Coordinates of C-alpha atoms and ligand atoms in Angstrom, one line a residue:
X139 CA 43.8 32.4 46.4
X140 CA 46.7 32.8 44.0
X141 CA 48.2 35.5 46.1
X142 CA 47.9 33.2 49.1
X143 CA 49.7 30.4 47.2
X144 CA 52.4 32.9 46.2
X145 CA 53.0 33.8 49.8
X146 CA 53.2 30.2 50.8
X147 CA 55.7 29.5 47.9
X148 CA 57.8 32.6 48.9
X149 CA 58.0 31.2 52.4
X150 CA 59.1 27.8 50.9
X151 CA 61.7 29.6 48.8
X152 CA 62.7 32.1 51.5
X153 CA 62.4 34.9 48.9
X154 CA 60.7 38.2 49.3
X155 CA 58.4 37.4 46.4
X156 CA 58.2 34.7 43.7
X157 CA 59.2 37.3 41.2
X158 CA 62.8 36.9 42.5
X159 CA 62.9 33.1 42.1
X160 CA 64.4 31.7 38.9
X161 CA 61.8 29.6 37.1
X162 CA 64.4 28.0 34.8
X163 CA 66.4 26.8 37.8
X164 CA 63.3 25.8 39.8
X165 CA 63.5 22.1 38.7
X166 CA 67.1 21.7 39.7
X167 CA 66.1 21.1 43.3
X168 CA 65.2 17.5 43.9
X169 CA 63.3 16.0 46.8
X170 CA 65.3 13.3 48.6
X171 CA 63.2 10.1 48.6
X172 CA 62.1 8.6 51.9
X173 CA 60.1 9.6 54.9
X174 CA 60.3 12.9 56.9
X175 CA 61.6 12.5 60.4
X176 CA 61.3 14.6 63.5
X177 CA 64.3 14.3 65.8
X178 CA 62.6 14.4 69.2
X179 CA 65.5 15.9 71.1
X180 CA 66.3 18.4 68.4
X181 CA 69.1 18.7 65.9
X182 CA 71.8 19.3 68.5
X183 CA 71.5 15.6 69.2
X184 CA 72.8 14.9 65.7
X185 CA 75.8 17.2 66.3
X186 CA 76.5 15.5 69.6
X187 CA 76.5 12.1 68.0
X188 CA 78.8 13.2 65.3
X189 CA 81.1 14.8 67.9
X190 CA 81.3 11.7 70.0
X191 CA 84.4 10.2 68.4
X192 CA 86.2 13.5 68.4
X193 CA 88.3 14.6 71.5
X194 CA 86.4 17.5 73.1
X195 CA 89.5 19.8 73.3
X196 CA 89.8 20.0 69.5
X197 CA 86.3 21.4 69.1
X198 CA 85.6 25.0 69.9
X199 CA 82.0 26.3 70.0
X200 CA 80.7 29.8 70.3
X201 CA 83.9 31.2 68.7
X202 CA 83.1 33.7 66.0
X203 CA 85.6 34.1 63.2
X204 CA 86.6 37.5 62.0
X205 CA 88.7 36.7 59.0
X206 CA 90.2 33.7 57.1
X207 CA 93.7 34.5 55.9
X208 CA 94.2 32.0 53.1
X209 CA 96.8 31.6 50.4
X210 CA 99.6 32.3 52.9
X211 CA 101.9 30.0 50.9
X212 CA 101.9 32.3 47.9
X213 CA 103.6 34.9 50.1
X214 CA 100.7 37.3 50.6
X215 CA 101.5 39.8 53.3
X216 CA 100.0 39.0 56.7
X217 CA 98.3 41.6 58.9
X218 CA 100.7 42.7 61.7
X219 CA 98.5 41.2 64.3
X220 CA 98.5 37.8 62.7
X221 CA 101.0 35.5 64.3
X222 CA 100.5 31.7 63.9
X223 CA 100.8 29.6 67.0
X224 CA 102.5 26.2 67.3
X225 CA 100.4 23.3 66.1
X226 CA 98.2 21.8 68.8
X227 CA 98.1 24.8 71.2
X228 CA 95.2 26.5 69.4
X229 CA 92.8 25.9 72.2
X230 CA 94.6 27.9 74.7
X231 CA 94.0 31.6 75.5
X232 CA 96.1 34.1 73.7
X233 CA 97.9 34.9 76.9
X234 CA 98.7 31.4 78.0
X235 CA 100.9 29.8 75.4
X236 CA 102.4 33.0 73.9
X237 CA 102.4 33.8 70.2
X238 CA 104.1 31.1 68.2
X239 CA 105.3 33.2 65.4
X240 CA 109.0 33.1 66.0
X241 CA 109.1 29.9 67.9
X242 CA 109.9 26.5 66.5
X243 CA 106.7 24.7 65.7
X244 CA 107.9 21.4 67.2
X245 CA 106.4 19.2 64.6
X246 CA 109.3 18.9 62.1
X247 CA 108.2 22.0 60.1
X248 CA 110.7 24.5 59.0
X249 CA 110.6 27.7 61.0
X250 CA 110.2 29.7 57.8
X251 CA 107.4 27.5 56.5
X252 CA 104.0 29.2 56.6
X253 CA 100.7 27.8 57.5
X254 CA 98.6 28.0 54.4
X255 CA 95.6 29.3 56.3
X256 CA 95.2 31.4 59.4
X257 CA 91.8 31.7 61.1
X258 CA 91.5 35.0 63.0
X259 CA 88.8 34.9 65.6
X260 CA 86.8 37.8 67.0
X261 CA 88.5 37.2 70.4
X262 CA 91.8 37.8 68.5
X263 CA 93.0 34.2 68.8
X264 CA 94.6 33.0 65.6
X265 CA 94.3 29.4 64.6
X266 CA 96.8 28.1 62.0
X267 CA 95.5 25.5 59.7
X268 CA 96.3 23.3 56.7
X269 CA 92.7 23.4 55.4
X270 CA 89.6 25.4 56.3
X271 CA 86.0 24.5 55.3
X272 CA 83.8 27.6 55.5
X273 CA 80.1 26.8 56.2
X274 CA 78.7 30.2 57.0
X275 CA 75.4 31.0 55.2
X276 CA 75.1 32.9 51.9
X277 CA 73.6 35.8 53.9
X278 CA 76.9 36.1 56.0
X279 CA 78.9 35.8 52.8
X280 CA 76.9 38.5 51.1
X281 CA 77.3 40.9 54.0
X282 CA 80.9 40.1 55.0
X283 CA 82.8 38.4 52.2
X284 CA 85.0 41.5 51.6
X285 CA 86.3 41.5 55.2
X286 CA 86.0 37.8 55.9
X287 CA 88.7 36.6 53.5
X288 CA 92.2 37.8 53.0
X289 CA 93.0 38.0 50.2
X290 CA 89.5 38.7 48.9
X291 CA 87.7 36.0 47.0
X292 CA 88.2 35.7 43.2
X293 CA 85.8 37.8 41.2
X294 CA 83.7 34.9 39.9
X295 CA 83.0 33.7 43.4
X296 CA 82.0 37.2 44.5
X297 CA 79.7 37.5 41.4
X298 CA 78.1 34.1 42.3
X299 CA 77.5 35.3 45.9
X300 CA 75.8 38.4 44.5
X301 CA 73.7 36.5 42.0
X302 CA 72.4 33.7 44.3
X303 CA 69.6 34.6 46.6
X304 CA 68.9 34.3 50.3
X305 CA 65.9 35.7 52.1
X306 CA 64.2 35.5 55.5
X307 CA 61.5 33.1 56.4
X308 CA 60.4 33.3 60.0
X309 CA 58.1 31.3 62.2
X310 CA 55.8 32.6 64.9
X311 CA 54.7 30.1 67.5
X312 CA 51.7 30.9 69.6
X313 CA 50.8 28.7 72.5
X314 CA 47.2 28.8 73.8
X315 CA 45.7 27.5 77.1
X316 CA 43.0 25.7 75.1
X317 CA 42.6 25.0 71.4
X318 CA 40.0 27.3 69.8
X319 CA 40.2 25.1 66.6
X320 CA 38.5 21.8 66.0
X321 CA 40.2 18.4 66.1
X322 CA 40.1 18.1 62.3
X323 CA 41.8 21.5 61.7
X324 CA 45.4 21.3 60.3
X325 CA 45.9 24.9 59.5
X326 CA 44.3 28.3 59.2
X327 CA 45.2 30.1 56.0
X328 CA 44.6 33.9 55.4
X329 CA 43.1 35.0 52.1
X330 CA 42.6 38.8 51.8
X331 CA 39.8 39.6 49.4
X332 CA 41.2 43.0 48.6
X333 CA 44.4 41.5 47.4
X334 CA 43.1 39.7 44.3
X335 CA 44.5 42.3 41.9
X336 CA 47.4 43.7 43.8
X337 CA 50.9 43.2 42.4
X338 CA 53.7 43.0 43.5
X339 CA 53.1 41.9 47.1
X340 CA 55.1 44.4 49.1
X341 CA 53.4 46.0 52.1
X342 CA 54.1 49.2 53.9
X343 CA 55.9 48.4 57.2
X344 CA 52.7 48.9 59.3
X345 CA 50.9 46.2 57.3
X346 CA 53.7 43.6 57.7
X347 CA 51.3 41.1 59.2
X348 CA 49.5 40.8 55.9
X349 CA 52.4 38.7 54.7
X350 CA 51.7 36.0 57.2
X351 CA 50.3 33.3 55.0
X352 CA 48.7 31.2 57.8
X353 CA 49.1 29.2 60.9
X354 CA 49.7 25.5 61.1
X355 CA 48.5 23.4 64.0
X356 CA 51.3 21.5 65.7
X357 CA 50.4 17.9 66.3
X358 CA 50.3 15.9 68.5
X359 CA 49.1 18.2 71.3
X360 CA 50.5 15.6 73.8
X361 CA 54.0 16.6 72.6
X362 CA 53.5 20.3 71.8
X363 CA 50.5 21.5 73.8
X364 CA 48.1 23.8 71.9
X365 CA 50.5 25.5 69.5
X366 CA 50.0 27.3 66.2
X367 CA 53.0 27.9 63.9
X368 CA 52.8 30.9 61.6
X369 CA 54.9 31.6 58.5
X370 CA 56.1 34.9 57.2
X371 CA 58.8 35.8 54.7
X372 CA 60.6 38.7 53.0
X373 CA 60.9 42.3 54.0
X374 CA 57.8 42.0 56.1
X375 CA 59.5 39.2 58.2
X376 CA 62.3 41.7 58.9
X377 CA 59.8 44.2 60.1
X378 CA 58.2 41.6 62.3
X379 CA 61.6 40.8 63.8
X380 CA 61.9 44.4 65.0
X381 CA 58.5 44.4 66.8
X382 CA 58.3 43.2 70.4
X383 CA 56.6 39.9 71.4
X384 CA 53.5 41.7 72.9
X385 CA 52.8 43.6 69.6
X386 CA 53.2 40.5 67.5
X387 CA 51.0 38.4 69.8
X388 CA 48.4 41.1 69.8
X389 CA 48.3 41.5 66.0
X390 CA 48.3 37.7 65.3
X391 CA 45.4 37.2 67.8
X392 CA 43.4 40.0 66.1
X393 CA 43.9 38.3 62.7
X394 CA 42.8 35.0 64.0
X395 CA 39.7 36.6 65.5
X396 CA 39.0 38.3 62.2
X397 CA 39.5 35.3 60.0
X398 CA 37.7 32.8 62.2
X399 CA 34.9 35.2 63.0
X400 CA 35.4 34.3 66.7
X401 CA 36.0 37.6 68.7
X402 CA 36.5 35.6 71.9
X403 CA 39.9 34.0 71.0
X404 CA 42.1 34.9 74.0
X405 CA 45.7 36.1 73.6
X406 CA 48.2 33.3 73.6
X407 CA 49.9 32.6 76.9
X408 CA 53.3 32.4 75.2
X409 CA 54.9 33.5 71.9
X410 CA 58.2 32.3 70.4
X411 CA 59.6 33.7 67.2
X412 CA 62.7 33.2 65.0
X413 CA 64.8 36.1 63.8
X414 CA 66.9 34.6 61.1
X415 CA 67.2 37.8 59.1
X416 CA 68.6 40.0 61.8
X417 CA 70.8 37.4 63.4
X418 CA 74.3 38.4 62.4
X419 CA 75.4 34.7 62.1
X420 CA 72.7 33.8 59.6
X421 CA 71.4 37.0 57.9
X422 CA 68.6 35.0 56.2
X423 CA 66.9 31.7 56.6
X424 CA 67.9 29.7 53.5
X425 CA 69.1 30.3 50.0
X426 CA 67.4 30.1 46.6
X427 CA 68.3 30.3 43.0
X428 CA 67.6 33.9 42.2
X429 CA 66.5 35.2 38.8
X430 CA 69.8 35.5 36.8
X431 CA 71.6 32.8 38.7
X432 CA 71.8 29.0 38.2
X433 CA 73.4 25.8 39.5
X434 CA 76.6 27.0 37.8
X435 CA 76.9 29.7 40.4
X436 CA 76.5 27.1 43.1
X437 CA 79.3 25.1 41.6
X438 CA 81.5 28.2 41.3
X439 CA 81.0 29.0 45.0
X440 CA 81.9 25.5 46.0
X441 CA 85.2 25.3 44.1
X442 CA 88.2 24.9 46.5
X443 CA 90.8 27.6 46.8
X444 CA 93.4 28.3 45.7
X445 CA 92.5 27.5 42.1
X446 CA 94.8 25.3 40.1
X447 CA 95.2 26.1 36.5
X448 CA 92.6 23.5 35.4
X449 CA 90.1 24.3 38.2
X450 CA 89.4 27.7 36.6
X451 CA 87.3 25.8 34.1
X452 CA 86.6 22.4 35.6
X453 CA 83.5 21.7 37.6
X454 CA 83.8 21.6 41.3
X455 CA 83.6 17.8 41.6
X456 CA 86.0 17.1 38.8
X457 CA 88.4 19.7 40.3
X458 CA 88.2 18.0 43.6
X459 CA 88.8 14.6 42.0
X460 CA 91.9 16.0 40.3
X461 CA 93.2 17.3 43.6
X462 CA 92.7 13.9 45.1
X463 CA 94.5 12.2 42.3
X464 CA 97.5 14.6 42.6
X465 CA 97.3 14.6 46.4
X466 CA 97.2 18.4 46.2
X467 CA 95.7 20.0 49.2
X468 CA 93.2 22.9 48.7
X469 CA 93.5 25.5 51.4
X470 CA 90.0 26.9 51.5
X471 CA 86.7 25.3 50.7
X472 CA 83.5 27.2 51.1
X473 CA 80.5 25.1 51.9
X474 CA 77.0 26.2 52.8
X475 CA 73.5 25.4 51.8
X476 CA 73.8 27.5 48.7
X477 CA 76.4 25.1 47.4
X478 CA 74.7 22.0 46.5
X479 CA 72.6 22.8 43.4
X480 CA 70.1 19.9 43.8
X481 CA 69.5 20.3 47.5
X482 CA 70.1 24.0 48.3
X483 CA 68.5 25.1 51.6
X484 CA 68.2 21.7 53.2
X485 CA 69.9 19.7 55.9
X486 CA 71.1 17.4 53.1
X487 CA 73.4 20.2 51.9
X488 CA 75.5 19.7 55.1
X489 CA 79.1 18.8 54.4
X490 CA 78.3 15.3 55.4
X491 CA 81.0 12.7 54.7
X492 CA 81.0 10.7 52.6
X493 CA 77.8 11.9 50.8
X494 CA 78.9 15.4 49.9
X495 CA 81.9 16.7 48.0
X496 CA 83.2 18.5 51.0
X497 CA 83.0 15.3 52.9
X498 CA 85.2 13.7 50.3
X499 CA 87.9 16.3 51.1
X500 CA 87.6 16.0 54.8
X501 CA 88.0 12.2 54.6
X502 CA 91.0 12.4 52.3
X503 CA 92.9 15.3 53.9
X504 CA 92.6 15.3 57.7
X505 CA 92.3 18.8 58.9
X506 CA 95.1 18.3 61.4
X507 CA 97.4 16.2 59.2
X508 CA 100.7 15.0 60.6
Ligands
FAD200 C1 62.2 28.1 59.0 C2 63.1 27.1 58.4 C3 62.6 25.9 58.0 C4 63.4 24.9 57.4 N1 62.9 23.7 57.0 C5 63.7 22.7 56.5 C6 63.1 21.5 56.2 O1 62.0 21.2 56.4 N2 64.0 20.5 55.7 C7 65.3 20.8 55.5 O2 66.0 19.9 55.0 N3 65.8 22.0 55.7 C8 65.0 23.0 56.3 N4 65.6 24.2 56.6 C9 67.0 24.5 56.2 C10 68.0 23.9 57.2 O3 67.7 24.4 58.5 C11 69.3 24.5 56.7 O4 69.6 24.1 55.4 C12 70.5 23.9 57.6 O5 70.3 24.2 58.9 C13 71.8 24.6 57.1 O6 72.8 24.1 57.9 P1 74.3 24.7 57.7 O7 75.1 24.1 58.8 O8 74.8 24.5 56.3 O9 74.2 26.2 57.8 P2 73.8 27.1 59.1 O10 72.8 26.3 60.0 O11 73.4 28.4 58.6 O12 75.1 27.1 60.0 C14 76.1 28.1 59.7 C15 76.9 28.3 61.0 O13 77.9 29.3 60.8 C16 78.0 30.0 61.9 N5 78.7 31.3 61.7 C17 78.2 32.3 61.0 N6 79.1 33.3 61.0 C18 80.2 32.9 61.7 C19 81.4 33.5 62.1 N7 81.7 34.7 61.7 N8 82.2 32.7 62.8 C20 81.9 31.5 63.2 N9 80.8 30.9 62.9 C21 79.9 31.6 62.1 C22 76.6 30.2 62.5 O14 76.6 30.5 63.8 C23 76.0 28.8 62.2 O15 76.3 27.9 63.3 C24 64.8 25.2 57.2 C25 65.3 26.4 57.6 C26 64.5 27.3 58.2 C27 65.1 28.7 58.7

């Protein structure tokens, strides 16, 4: 039973095992009071609502960023391919408006004045900016920070990226023609008798399915049909992501038969799975405070760049307050779910004005200031 609970907790933490989760920092996370809500039309509706007041042509979706060139003002050399465009034409294709490097910017700026930040996209478009808020996941930062920022991030931020943890928690949805479970059943949990003594819980790749802690029944059936939602985390989730749908459906059905003692359970008619670990834009599901890290790492990661003299020691919030007071504009603010110590991993850790610190900056310094 304890092994079963540890698997459930690992899924909750998105860690490979609970051995990796910091016990001392565990209490830093606080539950937000109030009810849980399901957004019937999905989270995209929230994004659509937020975007309603913003002209469509200033938002670009599906546009991967290759590198953020920050600290331009300090005279760092730019890559030869980096040529800033004139302000306002950043939504046109590279071929349309021409490169704006040598041309007047047409907004009262001095020709020699540099944009403090240039965002270089995968499609080679370069977007000049006064401020950039980076919200990629900790997984993406871990994998790509060295190539994603020019100049590279300060050593303390890199160390915080290494110390903080992110792992993979995946869901496996199985849809059945008919329920084989009773109306009172909320979930089916798998307890393996031969695991009572085994530690640590890492399985050989072919036994990845043993890490599935159980399947929850999705209610109400009028909305979802007859669907079970399974949870799996850690290295075994990454193995599951590499298997094909057929193999995963088969193995899950076999487990359900074995654990319910009902050999007649049919194969599901549909299977749907997440693959957060192998998705190059996520590289993990959510972050956690790894052994050796703390909320201080979260604060370090969230400090805006470039540092001012005092920000090297000040907390993130006090530094941002100081910037506000002096009307100094930070160029680069990293923001992701690993950067709010009390609410890491949750929707609450969005840069959500005016609740979050990033929101404070957005409100005070418009991204396209005039
Ligand atoms: C299985 C699961 C269950 C969860 N359950 C809950 C829950 O019950 N309650 C809760 O509050 N939270 C939950 N969460 C966490 C919640 O989903 C996340 O905290 C939230 O989605 C994070 O939002 P975000 O915008 O900060 O980061 P993300 O959603 O990770 O967004 C980062 C964005 O950056 C983009 N990106 C990455 N690389 C690049 C690049 N090079 N160029 C351009 N864009 C890039 C990605 O495409 C993505 O759109 C759950 C997460 C998972 C996986």
